[in-house]
Coordinates of C-alpha atoms in Angstrom, one line a residue:
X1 CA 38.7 -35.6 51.7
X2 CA 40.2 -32.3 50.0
X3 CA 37.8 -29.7 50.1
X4 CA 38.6 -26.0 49.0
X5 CA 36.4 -22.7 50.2
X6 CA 36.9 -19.5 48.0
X7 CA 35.4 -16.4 47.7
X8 CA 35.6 -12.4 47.5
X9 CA 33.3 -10.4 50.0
X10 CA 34.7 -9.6 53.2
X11 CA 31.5 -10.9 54.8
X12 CA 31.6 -14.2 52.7
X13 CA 28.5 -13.2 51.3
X14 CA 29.7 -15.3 47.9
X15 CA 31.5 -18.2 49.6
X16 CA 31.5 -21.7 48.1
X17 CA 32.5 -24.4 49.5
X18 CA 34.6 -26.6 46.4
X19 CA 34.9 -30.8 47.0
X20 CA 38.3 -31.5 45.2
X21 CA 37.9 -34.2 43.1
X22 CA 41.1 -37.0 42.7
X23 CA 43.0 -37.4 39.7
X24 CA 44.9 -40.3 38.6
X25 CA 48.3 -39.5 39.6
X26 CA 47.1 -38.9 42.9
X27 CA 46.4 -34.9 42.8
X28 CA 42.9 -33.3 43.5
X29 CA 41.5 -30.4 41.2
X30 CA 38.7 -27.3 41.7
X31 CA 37.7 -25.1 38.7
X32 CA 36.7 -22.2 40.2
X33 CA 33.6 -19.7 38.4
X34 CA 32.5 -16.2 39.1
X35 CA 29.4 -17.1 37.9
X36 CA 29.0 -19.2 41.1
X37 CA 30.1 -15.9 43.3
X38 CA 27.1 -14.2 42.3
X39 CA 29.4 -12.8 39.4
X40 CA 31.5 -11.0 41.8
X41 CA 35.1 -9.4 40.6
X42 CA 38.0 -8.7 42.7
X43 CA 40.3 -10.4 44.9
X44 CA 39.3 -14.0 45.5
X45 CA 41.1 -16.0 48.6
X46 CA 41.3 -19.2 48.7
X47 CA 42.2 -22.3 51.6
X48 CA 42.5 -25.5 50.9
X49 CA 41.4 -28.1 53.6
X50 CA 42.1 -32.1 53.5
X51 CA 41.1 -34.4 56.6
X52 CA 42.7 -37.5 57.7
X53 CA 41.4 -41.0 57.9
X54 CA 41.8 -40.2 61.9
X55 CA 39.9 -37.0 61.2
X56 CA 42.9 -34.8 61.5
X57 CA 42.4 -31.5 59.5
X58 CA 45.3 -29.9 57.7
X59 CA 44.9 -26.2 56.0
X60 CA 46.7 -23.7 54.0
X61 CA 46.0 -20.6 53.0
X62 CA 46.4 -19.7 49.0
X63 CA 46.2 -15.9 49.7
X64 CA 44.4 -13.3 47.2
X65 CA 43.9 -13.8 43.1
X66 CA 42.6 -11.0 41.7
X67 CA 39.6 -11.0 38.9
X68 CA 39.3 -8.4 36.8
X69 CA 37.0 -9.5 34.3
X70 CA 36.0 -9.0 30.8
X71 CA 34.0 -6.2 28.9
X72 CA 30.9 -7.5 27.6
X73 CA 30.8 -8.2 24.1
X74 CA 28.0 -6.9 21.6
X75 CA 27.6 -6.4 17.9
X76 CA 24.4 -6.3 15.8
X77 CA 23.5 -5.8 11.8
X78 CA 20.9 -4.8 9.9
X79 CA 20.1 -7.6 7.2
X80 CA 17.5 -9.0 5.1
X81 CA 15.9 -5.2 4.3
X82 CA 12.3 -5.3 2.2
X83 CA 11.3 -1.8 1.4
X84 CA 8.4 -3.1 -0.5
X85 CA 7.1 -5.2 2.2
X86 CA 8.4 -2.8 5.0
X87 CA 10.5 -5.3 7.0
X88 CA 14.1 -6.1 8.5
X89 CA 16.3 -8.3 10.3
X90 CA 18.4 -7.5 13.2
X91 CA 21.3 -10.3 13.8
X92 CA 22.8 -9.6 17.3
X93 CA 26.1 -11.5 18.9
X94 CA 26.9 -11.0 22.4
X95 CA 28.3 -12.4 25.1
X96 CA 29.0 -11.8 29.0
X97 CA 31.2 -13.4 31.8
X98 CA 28.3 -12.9 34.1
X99 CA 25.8 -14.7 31.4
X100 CA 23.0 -13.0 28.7
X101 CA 20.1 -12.6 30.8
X102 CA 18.1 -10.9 27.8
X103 CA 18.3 -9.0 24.4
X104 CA 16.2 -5.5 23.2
X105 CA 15.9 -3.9 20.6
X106 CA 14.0 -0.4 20.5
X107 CA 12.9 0.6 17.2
X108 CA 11.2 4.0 16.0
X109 CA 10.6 6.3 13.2
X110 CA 9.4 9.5 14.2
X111 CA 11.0 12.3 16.3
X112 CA 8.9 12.0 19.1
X113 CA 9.2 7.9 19.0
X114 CA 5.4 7.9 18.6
X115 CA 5.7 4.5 17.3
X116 CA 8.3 3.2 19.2
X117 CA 8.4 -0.7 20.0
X118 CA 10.7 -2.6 21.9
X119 CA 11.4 -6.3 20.5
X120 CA 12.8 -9.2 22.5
X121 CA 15.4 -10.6 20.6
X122 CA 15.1 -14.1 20.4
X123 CA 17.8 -16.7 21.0
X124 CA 19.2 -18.9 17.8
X125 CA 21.1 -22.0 18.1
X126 CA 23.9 -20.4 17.0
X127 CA 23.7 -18.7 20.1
X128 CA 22.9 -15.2 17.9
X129 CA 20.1 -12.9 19.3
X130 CA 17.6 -12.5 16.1
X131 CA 14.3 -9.5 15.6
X132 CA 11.9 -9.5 13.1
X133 CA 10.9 -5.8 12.4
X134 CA 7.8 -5.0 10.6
X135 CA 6.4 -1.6 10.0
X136 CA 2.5 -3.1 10.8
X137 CA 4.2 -2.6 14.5
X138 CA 4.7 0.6 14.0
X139 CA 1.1 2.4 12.6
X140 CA 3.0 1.6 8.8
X141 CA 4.8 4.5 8.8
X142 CA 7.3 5.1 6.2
X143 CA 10.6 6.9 6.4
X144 CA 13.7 6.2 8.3
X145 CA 13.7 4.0 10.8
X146 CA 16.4 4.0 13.8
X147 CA 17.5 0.9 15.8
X148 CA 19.1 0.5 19.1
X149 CA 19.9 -3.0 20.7
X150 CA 20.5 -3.3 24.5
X151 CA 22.2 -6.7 26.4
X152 CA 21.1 -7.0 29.8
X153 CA 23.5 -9.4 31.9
X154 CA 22.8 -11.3 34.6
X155 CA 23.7 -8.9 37.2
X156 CA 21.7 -6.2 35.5
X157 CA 24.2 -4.5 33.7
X158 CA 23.2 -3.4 30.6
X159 CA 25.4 -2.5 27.4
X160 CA 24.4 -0.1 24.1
X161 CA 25.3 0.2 20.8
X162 CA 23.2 2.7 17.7
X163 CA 23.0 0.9 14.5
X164 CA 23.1 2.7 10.7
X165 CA 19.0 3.9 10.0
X166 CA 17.5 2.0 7.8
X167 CA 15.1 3.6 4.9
X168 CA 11.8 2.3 4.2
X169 CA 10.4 4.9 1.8
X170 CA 6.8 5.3 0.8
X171 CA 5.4 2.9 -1.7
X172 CA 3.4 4.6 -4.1
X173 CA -0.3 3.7 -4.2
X174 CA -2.0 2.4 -7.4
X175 CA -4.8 5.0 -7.8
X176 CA -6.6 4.9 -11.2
X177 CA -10.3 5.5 -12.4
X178 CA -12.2 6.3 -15.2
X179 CA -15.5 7.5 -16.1
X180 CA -18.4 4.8 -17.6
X181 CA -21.9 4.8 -18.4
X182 CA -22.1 8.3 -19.2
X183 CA -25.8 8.7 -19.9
X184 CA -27.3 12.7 -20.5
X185 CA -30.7 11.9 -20.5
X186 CA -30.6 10.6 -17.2
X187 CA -27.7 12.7 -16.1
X188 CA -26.1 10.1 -14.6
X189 CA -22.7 8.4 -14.8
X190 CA -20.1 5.9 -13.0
X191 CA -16.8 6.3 -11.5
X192 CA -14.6 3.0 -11.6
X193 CA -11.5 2.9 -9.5
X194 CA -8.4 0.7 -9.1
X195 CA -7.0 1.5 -6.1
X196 CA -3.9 -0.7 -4.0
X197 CA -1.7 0.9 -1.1
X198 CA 1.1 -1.0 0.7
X199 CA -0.1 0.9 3.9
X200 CA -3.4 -0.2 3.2
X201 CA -6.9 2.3 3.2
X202 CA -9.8 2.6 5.0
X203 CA -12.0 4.1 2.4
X204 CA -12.3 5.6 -1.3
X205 CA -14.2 8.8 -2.1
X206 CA -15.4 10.8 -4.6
X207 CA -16.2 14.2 -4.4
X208 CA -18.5 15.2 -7.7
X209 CA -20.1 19.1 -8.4
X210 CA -21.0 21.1 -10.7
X211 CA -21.0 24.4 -9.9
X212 CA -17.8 26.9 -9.1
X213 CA -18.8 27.6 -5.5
X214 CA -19.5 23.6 -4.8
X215 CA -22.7 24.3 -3.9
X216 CA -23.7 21.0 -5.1
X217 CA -20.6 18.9 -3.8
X218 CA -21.4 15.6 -2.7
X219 CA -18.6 13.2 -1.0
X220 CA -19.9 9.6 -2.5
X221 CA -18.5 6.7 -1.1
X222 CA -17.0 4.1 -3.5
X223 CA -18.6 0.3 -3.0
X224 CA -16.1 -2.3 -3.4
X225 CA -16.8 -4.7 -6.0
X226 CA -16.7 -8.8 -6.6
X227 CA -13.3 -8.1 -9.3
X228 CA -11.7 -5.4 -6.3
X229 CA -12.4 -2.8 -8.2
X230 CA -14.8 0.0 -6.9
X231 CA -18.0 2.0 -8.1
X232 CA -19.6 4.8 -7.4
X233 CA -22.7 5.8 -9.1
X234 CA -23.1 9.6 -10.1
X235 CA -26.6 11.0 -10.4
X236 CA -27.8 14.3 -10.6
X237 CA -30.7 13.9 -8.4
X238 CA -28.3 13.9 -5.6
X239 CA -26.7 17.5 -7.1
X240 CA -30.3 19.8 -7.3
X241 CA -30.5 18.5 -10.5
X242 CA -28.2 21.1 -11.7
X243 CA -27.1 20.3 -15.7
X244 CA -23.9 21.1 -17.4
X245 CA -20.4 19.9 -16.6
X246 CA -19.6 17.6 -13.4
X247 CA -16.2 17.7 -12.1
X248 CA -15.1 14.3 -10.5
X249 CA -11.3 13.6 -7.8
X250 CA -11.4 10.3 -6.4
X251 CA -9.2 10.1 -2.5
X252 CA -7.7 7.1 -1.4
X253 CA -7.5 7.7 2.5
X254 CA -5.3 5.7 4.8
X255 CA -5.8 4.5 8.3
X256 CA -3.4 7.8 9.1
X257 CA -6.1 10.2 7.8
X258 CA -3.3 11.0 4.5
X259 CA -4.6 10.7 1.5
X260 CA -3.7 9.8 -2.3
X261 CA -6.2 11.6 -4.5
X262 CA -6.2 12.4 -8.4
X263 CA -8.1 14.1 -10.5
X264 CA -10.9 13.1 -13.5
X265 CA -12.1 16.1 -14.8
X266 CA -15.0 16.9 -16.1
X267 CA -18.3 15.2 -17.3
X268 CA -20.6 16.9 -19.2
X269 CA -24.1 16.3 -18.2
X270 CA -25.8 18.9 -20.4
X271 CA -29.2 18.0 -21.5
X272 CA -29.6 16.7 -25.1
X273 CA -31.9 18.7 -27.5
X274 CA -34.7 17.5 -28.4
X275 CA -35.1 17.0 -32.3
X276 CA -38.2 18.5 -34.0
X277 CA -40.1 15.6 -35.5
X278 CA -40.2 16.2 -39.7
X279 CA -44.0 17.0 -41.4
X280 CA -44.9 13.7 -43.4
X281 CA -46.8 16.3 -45.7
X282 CA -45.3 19.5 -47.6
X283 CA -46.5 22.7 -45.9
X284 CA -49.3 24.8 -47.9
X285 CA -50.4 22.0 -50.6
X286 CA -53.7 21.3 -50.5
X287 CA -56.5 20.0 -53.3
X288 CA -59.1 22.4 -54.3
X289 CA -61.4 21.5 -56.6
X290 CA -64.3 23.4 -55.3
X291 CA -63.8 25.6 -58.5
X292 CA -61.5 23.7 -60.7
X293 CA -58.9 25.4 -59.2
X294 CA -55.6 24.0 -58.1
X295 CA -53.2 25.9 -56.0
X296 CA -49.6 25.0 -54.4
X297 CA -49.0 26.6 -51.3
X298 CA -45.0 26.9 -50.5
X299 CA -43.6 27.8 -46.8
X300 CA -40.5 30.2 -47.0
X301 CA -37.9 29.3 -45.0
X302 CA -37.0 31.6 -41.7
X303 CA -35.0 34.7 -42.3
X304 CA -31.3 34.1 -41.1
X305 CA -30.3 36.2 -38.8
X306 CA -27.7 38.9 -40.7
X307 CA -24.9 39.8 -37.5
X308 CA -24.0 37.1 -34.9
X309 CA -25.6 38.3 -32.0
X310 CA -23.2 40.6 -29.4
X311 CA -20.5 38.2 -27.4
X312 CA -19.2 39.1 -24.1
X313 CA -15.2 39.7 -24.7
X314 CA -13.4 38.4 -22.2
X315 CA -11.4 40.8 -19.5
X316 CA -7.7 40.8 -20.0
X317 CA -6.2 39.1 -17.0
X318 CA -3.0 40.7 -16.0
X319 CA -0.4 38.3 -15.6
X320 CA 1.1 38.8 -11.9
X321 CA 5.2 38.8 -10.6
X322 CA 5.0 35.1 -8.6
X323 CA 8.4 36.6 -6.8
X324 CA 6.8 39.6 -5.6
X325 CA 4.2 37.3 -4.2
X326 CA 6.7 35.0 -2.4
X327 CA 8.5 38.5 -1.0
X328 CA 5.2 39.3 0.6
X329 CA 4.1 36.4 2.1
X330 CA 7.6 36.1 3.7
X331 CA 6.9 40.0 4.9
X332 CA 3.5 39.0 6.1
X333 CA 4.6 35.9 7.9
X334 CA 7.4 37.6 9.8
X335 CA 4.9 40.4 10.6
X336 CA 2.3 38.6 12.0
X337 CA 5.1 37.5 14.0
X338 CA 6.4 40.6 15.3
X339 CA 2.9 41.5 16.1
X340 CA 3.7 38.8 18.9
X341 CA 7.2 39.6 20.0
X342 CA 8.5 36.9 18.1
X343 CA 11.9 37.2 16.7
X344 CA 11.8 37.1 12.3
X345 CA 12.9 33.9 10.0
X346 CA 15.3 34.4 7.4
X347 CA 14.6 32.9 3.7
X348 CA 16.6 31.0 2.2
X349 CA 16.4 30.5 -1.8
X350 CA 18.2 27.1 -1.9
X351 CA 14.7 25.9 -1.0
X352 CA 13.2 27.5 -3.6
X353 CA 13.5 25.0 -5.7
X354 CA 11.5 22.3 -3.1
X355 CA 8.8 24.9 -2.4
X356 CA 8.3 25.7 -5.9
X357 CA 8.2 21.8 -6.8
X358 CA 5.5 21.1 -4.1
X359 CA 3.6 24.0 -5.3
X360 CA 3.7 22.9 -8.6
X361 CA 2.2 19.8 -7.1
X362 CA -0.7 20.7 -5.6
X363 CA -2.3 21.3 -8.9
X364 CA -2.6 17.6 -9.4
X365 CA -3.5 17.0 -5.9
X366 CA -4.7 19.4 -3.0
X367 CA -3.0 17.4 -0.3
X368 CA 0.5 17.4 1.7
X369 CA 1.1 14.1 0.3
X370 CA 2.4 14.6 -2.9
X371 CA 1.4 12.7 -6.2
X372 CA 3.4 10.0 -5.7
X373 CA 2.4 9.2 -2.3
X374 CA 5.2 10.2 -0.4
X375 CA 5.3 13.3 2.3
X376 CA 6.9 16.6 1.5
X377 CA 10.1 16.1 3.2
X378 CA 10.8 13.6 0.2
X379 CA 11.4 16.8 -2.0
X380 CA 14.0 17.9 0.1
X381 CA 15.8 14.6 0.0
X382 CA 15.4 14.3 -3.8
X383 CA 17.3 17.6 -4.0
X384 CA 19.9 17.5 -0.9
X385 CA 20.4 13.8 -0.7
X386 CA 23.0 15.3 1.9
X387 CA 20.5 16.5 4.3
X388 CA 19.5 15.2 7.7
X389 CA 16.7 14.7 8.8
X390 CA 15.7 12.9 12.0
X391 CA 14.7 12.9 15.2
X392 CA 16.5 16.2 16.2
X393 CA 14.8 17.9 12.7
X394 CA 11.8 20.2 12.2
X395 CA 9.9 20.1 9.3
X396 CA 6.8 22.1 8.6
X397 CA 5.0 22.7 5.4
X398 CA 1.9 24.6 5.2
X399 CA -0.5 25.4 2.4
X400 CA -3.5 27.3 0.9
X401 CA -5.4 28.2 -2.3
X402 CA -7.0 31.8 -3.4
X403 CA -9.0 33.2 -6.6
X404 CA -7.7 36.0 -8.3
X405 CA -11.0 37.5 -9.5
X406 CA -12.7 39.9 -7.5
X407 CA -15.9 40.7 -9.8
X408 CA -15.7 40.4 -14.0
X409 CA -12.8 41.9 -15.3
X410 CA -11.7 43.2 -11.6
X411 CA -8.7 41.3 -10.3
X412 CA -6.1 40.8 -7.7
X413 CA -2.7 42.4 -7.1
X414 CA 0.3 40.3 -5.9
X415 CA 0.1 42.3 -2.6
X416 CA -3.5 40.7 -2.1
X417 CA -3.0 37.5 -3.2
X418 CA 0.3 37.1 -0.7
X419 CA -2.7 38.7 2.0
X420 CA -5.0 35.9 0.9
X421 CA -2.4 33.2 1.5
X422 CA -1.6 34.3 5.1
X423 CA -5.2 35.0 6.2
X424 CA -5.9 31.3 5.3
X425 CA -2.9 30.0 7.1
X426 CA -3.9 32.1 9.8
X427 CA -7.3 30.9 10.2
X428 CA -6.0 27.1 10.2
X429 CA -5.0 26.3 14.0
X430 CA -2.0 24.1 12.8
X431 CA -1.1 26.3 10.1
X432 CA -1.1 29.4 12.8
X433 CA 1.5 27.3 15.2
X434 CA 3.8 27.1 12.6
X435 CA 4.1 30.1 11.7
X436 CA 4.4 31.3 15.4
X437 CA 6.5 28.9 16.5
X438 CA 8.9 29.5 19.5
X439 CA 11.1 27.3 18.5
X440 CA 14.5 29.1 18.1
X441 CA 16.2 26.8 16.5
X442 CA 14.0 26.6 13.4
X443 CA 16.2 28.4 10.9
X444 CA 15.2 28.4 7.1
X445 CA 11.7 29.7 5.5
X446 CA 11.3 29.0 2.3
X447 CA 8.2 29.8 -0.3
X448 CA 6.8 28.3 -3.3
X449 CA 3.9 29.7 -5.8
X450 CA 2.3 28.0 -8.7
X451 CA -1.3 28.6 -10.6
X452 CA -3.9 27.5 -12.3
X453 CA -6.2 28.3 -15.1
X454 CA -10.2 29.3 -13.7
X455 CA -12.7 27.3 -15.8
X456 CA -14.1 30.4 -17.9
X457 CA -17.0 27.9 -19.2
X458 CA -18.2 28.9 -15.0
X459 CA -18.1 32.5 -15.7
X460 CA -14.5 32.4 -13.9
X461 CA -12.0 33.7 -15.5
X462 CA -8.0 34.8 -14.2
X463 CA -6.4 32.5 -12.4
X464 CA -6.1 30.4 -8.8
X465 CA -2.8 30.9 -7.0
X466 CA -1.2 27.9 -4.7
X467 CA 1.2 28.9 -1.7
X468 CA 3.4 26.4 -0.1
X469 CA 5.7 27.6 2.5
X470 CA 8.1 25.4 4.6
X471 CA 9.8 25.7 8.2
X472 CA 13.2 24.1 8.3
X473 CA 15.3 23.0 11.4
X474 CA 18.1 20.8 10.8
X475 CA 21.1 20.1 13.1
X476 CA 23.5 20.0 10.4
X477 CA 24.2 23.3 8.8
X478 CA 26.6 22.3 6.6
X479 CA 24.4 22.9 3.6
X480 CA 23.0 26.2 4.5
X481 CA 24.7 28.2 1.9
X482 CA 22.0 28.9 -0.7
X483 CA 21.6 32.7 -0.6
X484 CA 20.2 34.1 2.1
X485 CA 17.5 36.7 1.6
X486 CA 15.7 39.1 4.6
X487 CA 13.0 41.5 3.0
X488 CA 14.2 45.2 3.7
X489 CA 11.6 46.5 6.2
X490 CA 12.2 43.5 8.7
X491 CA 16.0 43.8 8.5
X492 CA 17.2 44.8 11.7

């Protein structure tokens, strides 16, 4: 009998006992594996033993053989992307002299990993590790998506590696409607909608009113019908029974609270006139023959009036500087910010062009998503493609809406339109914390004006003007050299 004890602690804590087995030319052979010392690396001694028929025992010593080890091994990619359907593949390979005990593979989108999830990989034939990533795991955000995968060996030791992100961008919902069954007598009318989103929706809505102040504004909510499509059905019983022109935007809302909403104008709801009915007789023609007399009696027509009577003329509606307004909403801003000890942003006009997009945007829908269902960092992307934005970014938009017209033929200066813009913001609690944010590292400010024709058939004439400004932190400052701009009286 040949046995052979090895192992590597100096309490024996890993020793194992080996039986040598017999060859055929007479020799016995042990194959030795750390993964029966607990894994252990180091020196490893060794004895050999062998006994006798007669039970003699005979023993050498081997001396030390030292194990280094290898590195665990791991490598992952990124396959099989879907942006439609919001899915990918991770394919991971690895491999450890202590054994793969188990594969992760965290997965997030947003800064503050919100939706993070971590996946078991599971274990192919091949002896790959594979996860299935779907963004129904992850509240169906869009965006860019960063993976990790993490090998855990069997004596706890874990390796890392960061893959590329991968970009699922927003699929744009299918929102469309049109207005049926317009009927004035009753003053009534139906809103049918088409309406799809990859991220899915909870409900469709349509605000309908009438009149400028919204006095009348009812939220109806669309009923899903046998074909998909849905209905809502407009009466103005449910508006004071107010007449004239109904305004209509249908909202698409997801399970997020965002929202995809457009725009159907107006309906008019005007009461039709009544026709006169015709005489079957001619006025004034009678038979008298009381005295053999027969007279025809003619009606004149009515006199038409001479002179159109007096029209109102319409006030002239000066047409204001949109880059004085943006210069004092940046003053503004930065003031009610030094009102607080906080230090002043600095504008920079590079962004212009974003701010002046996503302005231009909100006149086809109120809404911080934009038209085509994406978020408002999109814009920034479409015009630095360069730009990085992750989980170390900051990215704040804010926005509001004001009237120009004070009373008839009395309007707004750009100095009180730029007032209007940063009262509203300051009123809104999210708004507010934007623009008093801490956060030092938030370097760019950046705003955007557009406007927007007042209906004059409401007795509303000038214009409405739409303010978009944006807060911009991004670790790379490689692309902050649009020009700079710091209005005079906050320059320090």
């Amino acid at each position: 009998q040949v046995s052979v004890p090895i192992w590597s602690k100096a309490n024996q804590s890993d020793l194992v006992w080996y039986p040598a087995k017999k060859q055929a030319d007479g020799t016995y052979v042990v194959h030795m594996n750390i993964k029966n010392h607990k894994y252990h690396t180091g020196n490893y001694t060794t004895h050999v033993y062998a006994w006798k028929n007669n039970g003699t025992e005979m023993a050498i010593n081997l001396g030390q053989t030292n194990i280094q080890g290898i590195k665990d091994q791991l490598s992952a990619a990124i396959k099989n992307v879907n942006q439609q359907n919001g899915t990918y593949d991770i394919v991971v390979n690895s491999s450890s002299q202590f054994g793969v005990r188990e594969v992760k593979v965290p997965i997030w989108s947003t800064p503050n990993q919100s939706d993070l999830v971590w996946y078991k990989a599971q274990k192919q034939a091949d002896g790959s590790y594979v996860v299935h990533m779907n963004i129904k795991n992850h509240k169906n955000r869009r965006g860019t998506y960063m993976t990790h995968v993490y090998m855990y060996n069997n004596r706890g030791q874990q390796t890392a590696i960061a893959l590329n992100n991968t970009n699922l961008p927003a699929i744009p919902d299918t929102l469309k409607a049109q207005i049926k069954n317009v009927n004035k007598e009753a003053g009534s009318y139906d809103v049918v909608i088409q309406a799809a989103s990859q991220q899915g929706f909870a409900r469709v809505e349509v605000p309908t009113w009438s009149t400028a102040n919204q006095s009348d504004l009812v939220w109806y909510k669309a009923t899903k019908q046998s074909d998909g499509s849905y209905i809502v059905h407009v009466n103005i019983k449910n508006h004071k029974n107010n007449r004239g022109n109904y305004t209509s935007h249908v909202y698409l809302w997801h399970p997020d609270g965002s929202n995809t909403a457009i725009s159907l104008g107006e309906t008019d709801l005007t009461k039709p006139i009544q026709e006169q009915p015709k005489p079957t007789e001619q006025p004034g023609k009678s038979d008298n023959n009381q005295q053999g007399n027969t007279n025809t009696g003619t009606t004149a027509e009515p006199t038409k009036p001479t002179e159109q009577p007096g029209k109102t003329e319409e006030p002239q509606v000066r047409e204001l500087d949109v880059e004085k307004i943006k210069s004092e909403v940046f003053r503004l801003t930065n003031l009610e910010r030094a009102k607080r000890g906080l230090k002043s942003r600095i504008y920079d006009k590079k962004f212009d062009v974003v701010t002046d997009l996503l302005a231009r945007e909100l006149l086809i829908s109120y809404s911080h998503t934009r038209p085509n269902g994406t978020t408002f960092d999109t814009a920034i992307r479409e015009k630095y493609p360069d730009f990085i934005i992750d989980e170390h970014s900051y990215i704040q938009e804010i926005l509001a809406g004001t009237q120009d017209q004070i009373n008839f033929g009395e309007y707004k200066n750009e100095t009180q339109i730029a007032d209007d813009l940063v009262k509203s913001w300051m009123g809104s609690p999210s708004h507010k914390a934007a623009i008093l944010s801490d956060d030092s590292d938030v370097k760019w400010v950046s705003v955007g004006i557009s406007r927007k024709e007042n209906d004059k058939n409401k007795g509303y004439y000038g214009y409405t003007y739409y303010g978009v400004q944006i807060f911009v932190n991004d670790r790379d400052e490689s692309i902050a050299s649009g020009g700079e701009y710091v209005h005079p009286e906050l320059a320090e």
